[in-house]
Amino acid sequence: MVFEDVAEKVGPGNPLGVKGADLDLQPSKKQKISCLESECKQGGITMELTSVPAAKDVKLGKADVLPKEQSSNTDAANVDADSADLERTQPASTCTEVEIEKSMEPTPLSSQHEAILQRFVEGSERRLDAHTGTVLALAECKGRIYSGGKDDAIRVWNKNTLELEKALDVEHGAAVWSIAVWQDNLISGHDDGKVRIWDLSKGLCEQVLEGHEDGVNALVICGSRLASGSDDCTVRLWAMSPDARNPWPCERTLEGHRGLVSCLAVWEDKVISGSWDDSIRVCDVATGEHIKTLAGHADTVMALLVHGSRLISASVDGKVRVWALGGDWAALRTLAVYPAGAGQWVRCLASCGVGLVAGSFGPEDAGQRFELQVWDPETLERRRTVRLPVGQRVLALLGTEEGDVWGGVGEQSVAVWGRE
């Protein structure tokens, strides 16, 4: 799920009285805006809730648009809508509050990475301003960084020089919500529910994958398959071909989430999805079998990161949870990154040479200073906190092995931390 980030327009042509890029919002977009208002109320920000139709008959965005305290409790029994499905699957792993293991030691940094870490200070980032809309997606491949945003455009940056090398223009009304790179192909997921395949050598869109009924929030590469997660509450698996002109057929559609699919991760032959239904689902890529449901977050799961032998998840509930990969997918730790009422939460996660990084998000009109945090990859203790100018939220993050971090920040910037 990607939040609308636009100028306020209220009047007869805008009966919702909310923020919208235009006054002719589709029902699904109205749904997302009202859901965000509900989440902001959870974060201690009082906002007026607007009743709107559900995007699906029984698959709802944020528990029928009600705040959590007015909704039924989220537990293992209501993560899956169909009780018969629960009988066919393993029980959900449920996370409890635990302390960080005392035996864990901070990860030592090389002198080079230590020098890079020292550059993560307020106002130190480089700003690249080639987009005209919020940057929502980032990817890296072969010395280049790819950024996509709400301006219906993809920008190609030289990773070393930070110079803009190329601009790929998408058709009007197809905001870029997600990006992945596979071999010589760039893959982009869009607001219009389509997935576009680009030949990087030509800079041309060679084909469009259709099937999702709403925006595509997340893309991950699973071997020779592409997984896409959407606001239509499903994950689709596509068979890829090195030649972008050859068909990439959809092999199967994974259902089970009762809310929008907001993020994806991949581990071995498993695809892992986080959702607005507060759950994380694990499925086999080859067979589509539902292996496990991880329950414990009390609000939307916004980010997933596979790091070593652990899965890390971040939620609007202000917490980051750590899970074992494989086996019984046990819940290992819970960290309260932001307390209730903080008005912000972790929106995105990434890994880089200096550790794990997290970017925060929240309602833009709350006067907040959002953050980039750098954590020790083992203990998850903070190494650095970089506070951003008021209202500049972090909507995308990408870490590099060299140690620098790229982010989609504010209204239209790509920010780079760790550079001299």
Short mmCIF file of C-alpha atoms in Angstrom, two decimals:
data_model
loop_
_atom_site.label_atom_id
_atom_site.label_comp_id
_atom_site.label_asym_id
_atom_site.label_seq_id
_atom_site.Cartn_x
_atom_site.Cartn_y
_atom_site.Cartn_z
CA MET A 1 0.00 0.00 0.00
CA VAL A 2 1.28 3.46 -0.87
CA PHE A 3 -0.27 6.49 0.78
CA GLU A 4 -1.57 9.46 -1.17
CA ASP A 5 0.74 12.45 -0.73
CA VAL A 6 -0.92 15.39 -2.40
CA ALA A 7 -2.26 18.92 -1.99
CA GLU A 8 -5.46 19.36 -0.01
CA LYS A 9 -8.61 20.02 -1.99
CA VAL A 10 -11.90 20.38 -0.17
CA GLY A 11 -15.16 21.51 -1.67
CA PRO A 12 -18.32 20.45 -3.51
CA GLY A 13 -16.27 18.44 -6.00
CA ASN A 14 -14.58 16.56 -3.16
CA PRO A 15 -17.36 15.12 -0.97
CA LEU A 16 -14.89 13.14 1.11
CA GLY A 17 -13.11 16.26 2.27
CA VAL A 18 -9.78 14.46 2.09
CA LYS A 19 -6.52 14.80 0.23
CA GLY A 20 -6.50 13.59 -3.31
CA ALA A 21 -4.38 13.99 -6.43
CA ASP A 22 -7.59 14.78 -8.29
CA LEU A 23 -11.25 15.12 -7.43
CA ASP A 24 -12.33 12.01 -9.30
CA LEU A 25 -10.92 9.41 -6.93
CA GLN A 26 -11.63 5.75 -7.62
CA PRO A 27 -13.33 3.77 -4.81
CA SER A 28 -10.09 1.91 -4.03
CA LYS A 29 -8.21 5.18 -3.57
CA LYS A 30 -10.93 6.55 -1.32
CA GLN A 31 -10.63 3.34 0.67
CA LYS A 32 -6.90 3.84 1.15
CA ILE A 33 -7.25 7.46 2.23
CA SER A 34 -9.89 6.58 4.83
CA CYS A 35 -7.74 3.70 6.04
CA LEU A 36 -4.82 6.07 6.49
CA GLU A 37 -7.02 8.39 8.53
CA SER A 38 -7.87 5.44 10.77
CA GLU A 39 -4.17 4.65 11.22
CA CYS A 40 -3.34 8.27 12.01
CA LYS A 41 -5.94 8.18 14.78
CA GLN A 42 -4.19 5.14 16.14
CA GLY A 43 -0.94 7.09 16.21
CA GLY A 44 -2.49 9.77 18.42
CA ILE A 45 -3.54 12.10 15.60
CA THR A 46 -7.22 12.98 15.61
CA MET A 47 -8.71 12.88 12.13
CA GLU A 48 -12.25 12.55 10.84
CA LEU A 49 -13.11 9.09 9.54
CA THR A 50 -15.04 8.87 6.29
CA SER A 51 -17.28 5.94 5.48
CA VAL A 52 -16.56 4.50 2.05
CA PRO A 53 -17.37 1.26 0.27
CA ALA A 54 -15.03 -1.68 0.76
CA ALA A 55 -12.72 -2.49 -2.14
CA LYS A 56 -13.90 -6.11 -2.07
CA ASP A 57 -17.00 -7.83 -0.69
CA VAL A 58 -15.28 -9.38 2.32
CA LYS A 59 -11.66 -8.38 1.78
CA LEU A 60 -11.41 -5.10 3.59
CA GLY A 61 -8.79 -2.41 3.99
CA LYS A 62 -8.13 -1.91 7.69
CA ALA A 63 -10.93 -3.81 9.40
CA ASP A 64 -13.86 -2.10 7.72
CA VAL A 65 -12.18 1.30 8.12
CA LEU A 66 -12.69 1.30 11.91
CA PRO A 67 -9.95 2.19 14.40
CA LYS A 68 -8.39 -0.79 16.13
CA GLU A 69 -10.00 -0.15 19.49
CA GLN A 70 -13.42 -0.42 17.80
CA SER A 71 -12.55 -3.50 15.78
CA SER A 72 -12.39 -7.13 16.74
CA ASN A 73 -9.07 -8.34 18.13
CA THR A 74 -6.50 -9.51 15.62
CA ASP A 75 -5.47 -13.06 16.45
CA ALA A 76 -4.62 -16.29 14.70
CA ALA A 77 -8.28 -17.20 14.32
CA ASN A 78 -9.21 -14.21 12.18
CA VAL A 79 -6.09 -13.90 10.06
CA ASP A 80 -7.59 -16.28 7.51
CA ALA A 81 -11.15 -15.57 6.42
CA ASP A 82 -12.01 -19.18 5.72
CA SER A 83 -12.01 -21.53 8.73
CA ALA A 84 -11.58 -24.51 6.45
CA ASP A 85 -8.32 -23.01 5.24
CA LEU A 86 -7.16 -22.78 8.85
CA GLU A 87 -7.76 -26.48 9.29
CA ARG A 88 -5.54 -27.26 6.30
CA THR A 89 -2.63 -25.08 7.46
CA GLN A 90 -0.33 -24.92 10.44
CA PRO A 91 -1.25 -22.66 13.37
CA ALA A 92 -0.10 -19.07 13.21
CA SER A 93 3.12 -18.14 14.95
CA THR A 94 2.25 -15.54 17.56
CA CYS A 95 4.81 -13.05 18.83
CA THR A 96 5.12 -11.98 22.47
CA GLU A 97 7.18 -9.23 24.08
CA VAL A 98 10.70 -10.45 24.88
CA GLU A 99 14.00 -8.82 25.70
CA ILE A 100 16.99 -8.69 23.40
CA GLU A 101 19.29 -11.58 24.22
CA LYS A 102 22.04 -10.38 26.53
CA SER A 103 24.54 -12.67 24.85
CA MET A 104 24.28 -10.87 21.53
CA GLU A 105 27.25 -8.67 20.72
CA PRO A 106 27.26 -5.67 18.36
CA THR A 107 28.63 -6.35 14.91
CA PRO A 108 32.08 -4.80 14.42
CA LEU A 109 32.50 -2.44 11.45
CA SER A 110 35.49 -2.14 9.18
CA SER A 111 37.34 1.16 9.34
CA GLN A 112 35.86 2.04 5.95
CA HIS A 113 32.28 1.37 7.04
CA GLU A 114 32.89 3.15 10.36
CA ALA A 115 33.95 6.23 8.40
CA ILE A 116 30.81 5.99 6.27
CA LEU A 117 28.62 5.65 9.37
CA GLN A 118 30.04 8.90 10.74
CA ARG A 119 28.54 10.68 7.73
CA PHE A 120 25.00 9.77 8.77
CA VAL A 121 24.26 13.08 10.44
CA GLU A 122 21.47 15.61 10.09
CA GLY A 123 21.62 17.54 6.83
CA SER A 124 24.41 15.43 5.39
CA GLU A 125 22.43 13.72 2.64
CA ARG A 126 22.77 14.53 -1.03
CA ARG A 127 19.48 15.44 -2.72
CA LEU A 128 18.73 14.42 -6.31
CA ASP A 129 15.70 16.26 -7.70
CA ALA A 130 14.77 14.86 -11.11
CA HIS A 131 11.29 13.64 -10.12
CA THR A 132 8.23 15.88 -10.00
CA GLY A 133 6.29 13.61 -7.64
CA THR A 134 6.88 11.52 -4.53
CA VAL A 135 9.50 8.78 -5.00
CA LEU A 136 7.96 5.46 -3.98
CA ALA A 137 10.34 2.77 -5.28
CA LEU A 138 14.08 2.10 -5.64
CA ALA A 139 16.20 -0.71 -7.08
CA GLU A 140 19.87 -1.33 -7.87
CA CYS A 141 21.55 -3.22 -10.70
CA LYS A 142 24.98 -3.13 -12.38
CA GLY A 143 26.15 0.21 -11.06
CA ARG A 144 22.85 1.98 -11.54
CA ILE A 145 20.01 3.01 -9.23
CA TYR A 146 16.43 3.07 -10.53
CA SER A 147 13.80 5.30 -8.93
CA GLY A 148 10.08 5.44 -9.63
CA GLY A 149 7.35 7.71 -8.36
CA LYS A 150 3.97 9.33 -8.56
CA ASP A 151 5.06 11.44 -11.53
CA ASP A 152 4.56 8.40 -13.81
CA ALA A 153 8.30 8.26 -14.44
CA ILE A 154 11.36 6.08 -13.83
CA ARG A 155 14.78 7.68 -13.47
CA VAL A 156 18.13 5.93 -13.97
CA TRP A 157 21.07 7.18 -11.87
CA ASN A 158 24.78 6.44 -12.01
CA LYS A 159 25.50 4.88 -8.62
CA ASN A 160 29.02 6.30 -8.39
CA THR A 161 28.64 9.81 -9.79
CA LEU A 162 24.97 10.32 -8.75
CA GLU A 163 24.31 11.73 -12.20
CA LEU A 164 21.01 11.20 -14.00
CA GLU A 165 21.63 8.96 -17.02
CA LYS A 166 18.20 8.27 -18.41
CA ALA A 167 14.49 8.93 -17.94
CA LEU A 168 11.81 6.37 -18.77
CA ASP A 169 8.39 7.91 -19.14
CA VAL A 170 5.34 5.81 -18.37
CA GLU A 171 1.90 6.53 -19.75
CA HIS A 172 -0.10 9.16 -17.89
CA GLY A 173 -1.92 7.96 -14.80
CA ALA A 174 0.39 4.99 -14.11
CA ALA A 175 2.28 6.04 -10.98
CA VAL A 176 5.21 3.75 -10.19
CA TRP A 177 4.73 2.02 -6.84
CA SER A 178 7.35 -0.74 -7.05
CA ILE A 179 10.49 -1.68 -9.01
CA ALA A 180 12.60 -4.81 -9.44
CA VAL A 181 15.47 -5.72 -11.76
CA TRP A 182 16.16 -9.14 -13.28
CA GLN A 183 18.99 -9.74 -15.73
CA ASP A 184 18.65 -6.98 -18.36
CA ASN A 185 15.02 -6.26 -17.57
CA LEU A 186 13.53 -3.57 -15.38
CA ILE A 187 10.14 -4.47 -13.90
CA SER A 188 7.76 -1.81 -12.60
CA GLY A 189 4.46 -2.11 -10.71
CA HIS A 190 1.87 0.61 -11.14
CA ASP A 191 -1.15 2.36 -9.70
CA ASP A 192 -3.25 1.09 -12.62
CA GLY A 193 -2.71 -2.56 -11.58
CA LYS A 194 -0.31 -3.32 -14.44
CA VAL A 195 3.24 -4.65 -14.36
CA ARG A 196 5.51 -3.30 -17.10
CA ILE A 197 8.62 -5.05 -18.43
CA TRP A 198 11.41 -2.83 -19.78
CA ASP A 199 14.42 -3.75 -21.90
CA LEU A 200 17.19 -1.77 -20.22
CA SER A 201 19.44 -1.81 -23.26
CA LYS A 202 16.74 -0.07 -25.29
CA GLY A 203 14.96 1.84 -22.58
CA LEU A 204 11.65 0.59 -23.96
CA CYS A 205 8.64 -1.09 -22.40
CA GLU A 206 8.39 -4.41 -24.23
CA GLN A 207 5.27 -5.83 -22.61
CA VAL A 208 2.60 -5.24 -19.98
CA LEU A 209 1.39 -7.90 -17.54
CA GLU A 210 -2.29 -7.62 -16.69
CA GLY A 211 -4.29 -9.50 -14.09
CA HIS A 212 -4.26 -7.48 -10.89
CA GLU A 213 -7.43 -5.55 -10.22
CA ASP A 214 -5.73 -2.73 -8.32
CA GLY A 215 -2.36 -1.08 -7.74
CA VAL A 216 0.83 -3.18 -7.50
CA ASN A 217 2.65 -2.26 -4.29
CA ALA A 218 5.50 -4.76 -4.25
CA LEU A 219 7.69 -6.83 -6.59
CA VAL A 220 10.30 -9.49 -5.73
CA ILE A 221 12.32 -11.94 -7.81
CA CYS A 222 11.89 -15.61 -6.80
CA GLY A 223 14.40 -17.53 -8.95
CA SER A 224 12.89 -17.59 -12.42
CA ARG A 225 9.57 -16.22 -11.19
CA LEU A 226 8.31 -12.75 -10.43
CA ALA A 227 5.99 -12.18 -7.46
CA SER A 228 3.72 -9.12 -7.40
CA GLY A 229 1.62 -7.97 -4.44
CA SER A 230 -1.42 -5.79 -4.93
CA ASP A 231 -4.19 -3.74 -3.39
CA ASP A 232 -6.54 -6.45 -4.70
CA CYS A 233 -5.36 -8.56 -1.70
CA THR A 234 -3.53 -11.11 -3.85
CA VAL A 235 0.00 -12.14 -4.80
CA ARG A 236 0.57 -13.24 -8.39
CA LEU A 237 3.45 -15.41 -9.61
CA TRP A 238 4.71 -14.91 -13.17
CA ALA A 239 7.13 -17.07 -15.18
CA MET A 240 9.91 -14.80 -16.46
CA SER A 241 11.88 -14.91 -19.70
CA PRO A 242 15.27 -13.23 -20.30
CA ASP A 243 13.82 -11.70 -23.46
CA ALA A 244 11.35 -9.01 -22.39
CA ARG A 245 9.43 -9.57 -25.64
CA ASN A 246 8.55 -13.18 -24.78
CA PRO A 247 5.36 -13.83 -22.78
CA TRP A 248 5.60 -13.84 -18.99
CA PRO A 249 2.49 -15.88 -18.12
CA CYS A 250 0.85 -15.77 -14.70
CA GLU A 251 1.29 -19.24 -13.20
CA ARG A 252 -0.92 -18.80 -10.16
CA THR A 253 -2.64 -16.33 -7.89
CA LEU A 254 -2.12 -16.61 -4.13
CA GLU A 255 -5.13 -15.62 -2.06
CA GLY A 256 -5.72 -15.62 1.68
CA HIS A 257 -5.05 -12.06 2.82
CA ARG A 258 -8.13 -10.13 3.90
CA GLY A 259 -6.43 -6.78 3.37
CA LEU A 260 -4.25 -5.04 0.81
CA VAL A 261 -0.86 -6.66 0.20
CA SER A 262 1.63 -3.96 1.19
CA CYS A 263 5.05 -5.66 1.00
CA LEU A 264 6.87 -8.80 -0.15
CA ALA A 265 10.09 -10.66 0.63
CA VAL A 266 11.60 -13.88 -0.66
CA TRP A 267 13.60 -16.59 1.11
CA GLU A 268 14.79 -19.71 -0.68
CA ASP A 269 11.69 -21.00 -2.51
CA LYS A 270 9.21 -19.11 -0.32
CA VAL A 271 7.42 -15.84 -0.96
CA ILE A 272 6.49 -13.85 2.15
CA SER A 273 3.74 -11.23 2.08
CA GLY A 274 2.71 -8.54 4.57
CA SER A 275 -0.75 -7.04 4.58
CA TRP A 276 -3.24 -4.52 5.89
CA ASP A 277 -4.88 -7.46 7.69
CA ASP A 278 -1.90 -7.24 10.12
CA SER A 279 -0.60 -10.69 9.15
CA ILE A 280 2.37 -12.17 7.31
CA ARG A 281 1.81 -15.18 5.06
CA VAL A 282 4.44 -17.63 3.82
CA CYS A 283 3.78 -19.61 0.63
CA ASP A 284 5.72 -22.02 -1.55
CA VAL A 285 6.63 -20.37 -4.86
CA ALA A 286 6.56 -23.57 -6.93
CA THR A 287 3.28 -25.01 -5.65
CA GLY A 288 1.48 -22.01 -4.16
CA GLU A 289 0.98 -23.96 -0.91
CA HIS A 290 0.26 -21.82 2.15
CA ILE A 291 2.93 -22.82 4.67
CA LYS A 292 2.48 -20.47 7.61
CA THR A 293 0.71 -17.37 8.87
CA LEU A 294 2.68 -15.17 11.26
CA ALA A 295 0.44 -13.16 13.58
CA GLY A 296 1.45 -10.67 16.24
CA HIS A 297 1.40 -7.20 14.76
CA ALA A 298 -1.56 -5.09 15.86
CA ASP A 299 -1.72 -3.01 12.69
CA THR A 300 -0.72 -2.93 9.02
CA VAL A 301 2.53 -4.72 8.15
CA MET A 302 4.41 -2.10 6.12
CA ALA A 303 7.85 -3.65 5.51
CA LEU A 304 9.60 -7.03 5.37
CA LEU A 305 13.33 -7.72 5.25
CA VAL A 306 15.18 -11.03 5.11
CA HIS A 307 18.50 -10.68 6.90
CA GLY A 308 20.68 -13.72 7.54
CA SER A 309 18.57 -16.37 9.24
CA ARG A 310 15.86 -13.93 10.31
CA LEU A 311 12.81 -12.21 8.93
CA ILE A 312 12.26 -8.66 10.17
CA SER A 313 8.84 -7.01 9.92
CA ALA A 314 7.73 -3.45 10.64
CA SER A 315 4.21 -2.25 11.32
CA VAL A 316 2.04 0.80 11.86
CA ASP A 317 1.76 -0.45 15.47
CA GLY A 318 5.21 1.11 15.98
CA LYS A 319 6.94 -2.21 16.49
CA VAL A 320 9.53 -4.26 14.68
CA ARG A 321 9.32 -8.03 15.07
CA VAL A 322 11.95 -10.65 14.38
CA TRP A 323 11.06 -14.16 13.18
CA ALA A 324 13.06 -17.30 12.50
CA LEU A 325 13.24 -18.28 8.84
CA GLY A 326 12.03 -21.83 8.27
CA GLY A 327 11.26 -24.52 10.82
CA ASP A 328 8.33 -23.34 12.89
CA TRP A 329 8.94 -19.70 11.89
CA ALA A 330 9.18 -18.85 15.57
CA ALA A 331 8.69 -15.32 16.88
CA LEU A 332 12.05 -14.30 18.34
CA ARG A 333 11.92 -10.67 19.43
CA THR A 334 9.78 -7.56 19.58
CA LEU A 335 11.19 -4.04 19.57
CA ALA A 336 9.02 -1.02 20.31
CA VAL A 337 10.66 1.47 17.92
CA TYR A 338 7.95 4.12 18.33
CA PRO A 339 5.55 4.29 21.30
CA ALA A 340 1.80 4.61 20.92
CA GLY A 341 0.89 8.19 20.09
CA ALA A 342 4.27 8.98 18.51
CA GLY A 343 2.58 9.88 15.24
CA GLN A 344 5.10 7.93 13.16
CA TRP A 345 6.12 4.35 12.47
CA VAL A 346 8.67 2.41 10.43
CA ARG A 347 7.59 2.52 6.76
CA CYS A 348 10.56 0.80 5.09
CA LEU A 349 13.58 -1.37 5.87
CA ALA A 350 16.84 -2.03 4.05
CA SER A 351 20.25 -3.58 4.61
CA CYS A 352 23.60 -1.97 3.78
CA GLY A 353 27.28 -2.20 4.64
CA VAL A 354 26.92 -0.19 7.87
CA GLY A 355 23.92 -2.12 9.21
CA LEU A 356 20.15 -2.18 8.87
CA VAL A 357 18.30 1.04 8.07
CA ALA A 358 14.72 2.04 8.78
CA GLY A 359 12.75 5.02 7.50
CA SER A 360 9.72 6.46 9.28
CA PHE A 361 6.37 7.67 7.99
CA GLY A 362 3.22 9.24 9.37
CA PRO A 363 0.60 11.91 8.67
CA GLU A 364 2.33 14.74 6.81
CA ASP A 365 0.37 17.54 8.48
CA ALA A 366 1.31 16.59 12.06
CA GLY A 367 4.43 18.77 12.23
CA GLN A 368 6.61 15.70 12.70
CA ARG A 369 10.29 15.32 11.99
CA PHE A 370 10.59 11.86 10.49
CA GLU A 371 13.74 9.79 10.76
CA LEU A 372 16.29 7.55 9.17
CA GLN A 373 17.67 5.10 11.74
CA VAL A 374 20.75 2.90 11.38
CA TRP A 375 20.72 -0.30 13.49
CA ASP A 376 23.28 -2.89 14.43
CA PRO A 377 22.38 -5.89 12.22
CA GLU A 378 22.58 -8.36 15.14
CA THR A 379 21.30 -6.54 18.22
CA LEU A 380 19.10 -4.05 16.30
CA GLU A 381 20.34 -1.33 18.64
CA ARG A 382 20.50 2.16 17.15
CA ARG A 383 23.84 3.29 15.78
CA ARG A 384 22.60 6.54 14.27
CA THR A 385 19.42 8.59 14.00
CA VAL A 386 19.12 11.19 11.27
CA ARG A 387 16.15 13.51 11.72
CA LEU A 388 14.69 14.99 8.54
CA PRO A 389 13.09 18.40 7.99
CA VAL A 390 9.50 18.73 9.21
CA GLY A 391 7.01 16.73 7.14
CA GLN A 392 9.59 14.93 4.98
CA ARG A 393 8.60 11.28 5.22
CA VAL A 394 10.62 8.30 4.05
CA LEU A 395 8.65 6.20 1.53
CA ALA A 396 11.39 4.00 0.05
CA LEU A 397 14.86 2.80 1.06
CA LEU A 398 17.70 1.03 -0.69
CA GLY A 399 21.00 0.04 0.92
CA THR A 400 24.21 -0.78 -0.93
CA GLU A 401 27.08 -3.07 0.03
CA GLU A 402 29.39 -0.05 0.01
CA GLY A 403 27.41 1.39 2.91
CA ASP A 404 25.52 4.31 1.41
CA VAL A 405 21.74 4.49 1.54
CA TRP A 406 19.29 5.81 -1.04
CA GLY A 407 15.81 6.95 -0.08
CA GLY A 408 12.61 8.39 -1.47
CA VAL A 409 12.06 11.40 0.79
CA GLY A 410 9.59 14.26 0.92
CA GLU A 411 7.65 15.48 -2.09
CA GLN A 412 10.00 14.63 -4.96
CA SER A 413 13.54 13.93 -3.78
CA VAL A 414 15.90 11.01 -3.94
CA ALA A 415 18.22 11.33 -0.94
CA VAL A 416 21.63 9.66 -0.59
CA TRP A 417 23.29 9.23 2.81
CA GLY A 418 26.87 8.13 3.51
CA ARG A 419 28.58 10.08 0.74
CA GLU A 420 31.32 12.63 1.31
#
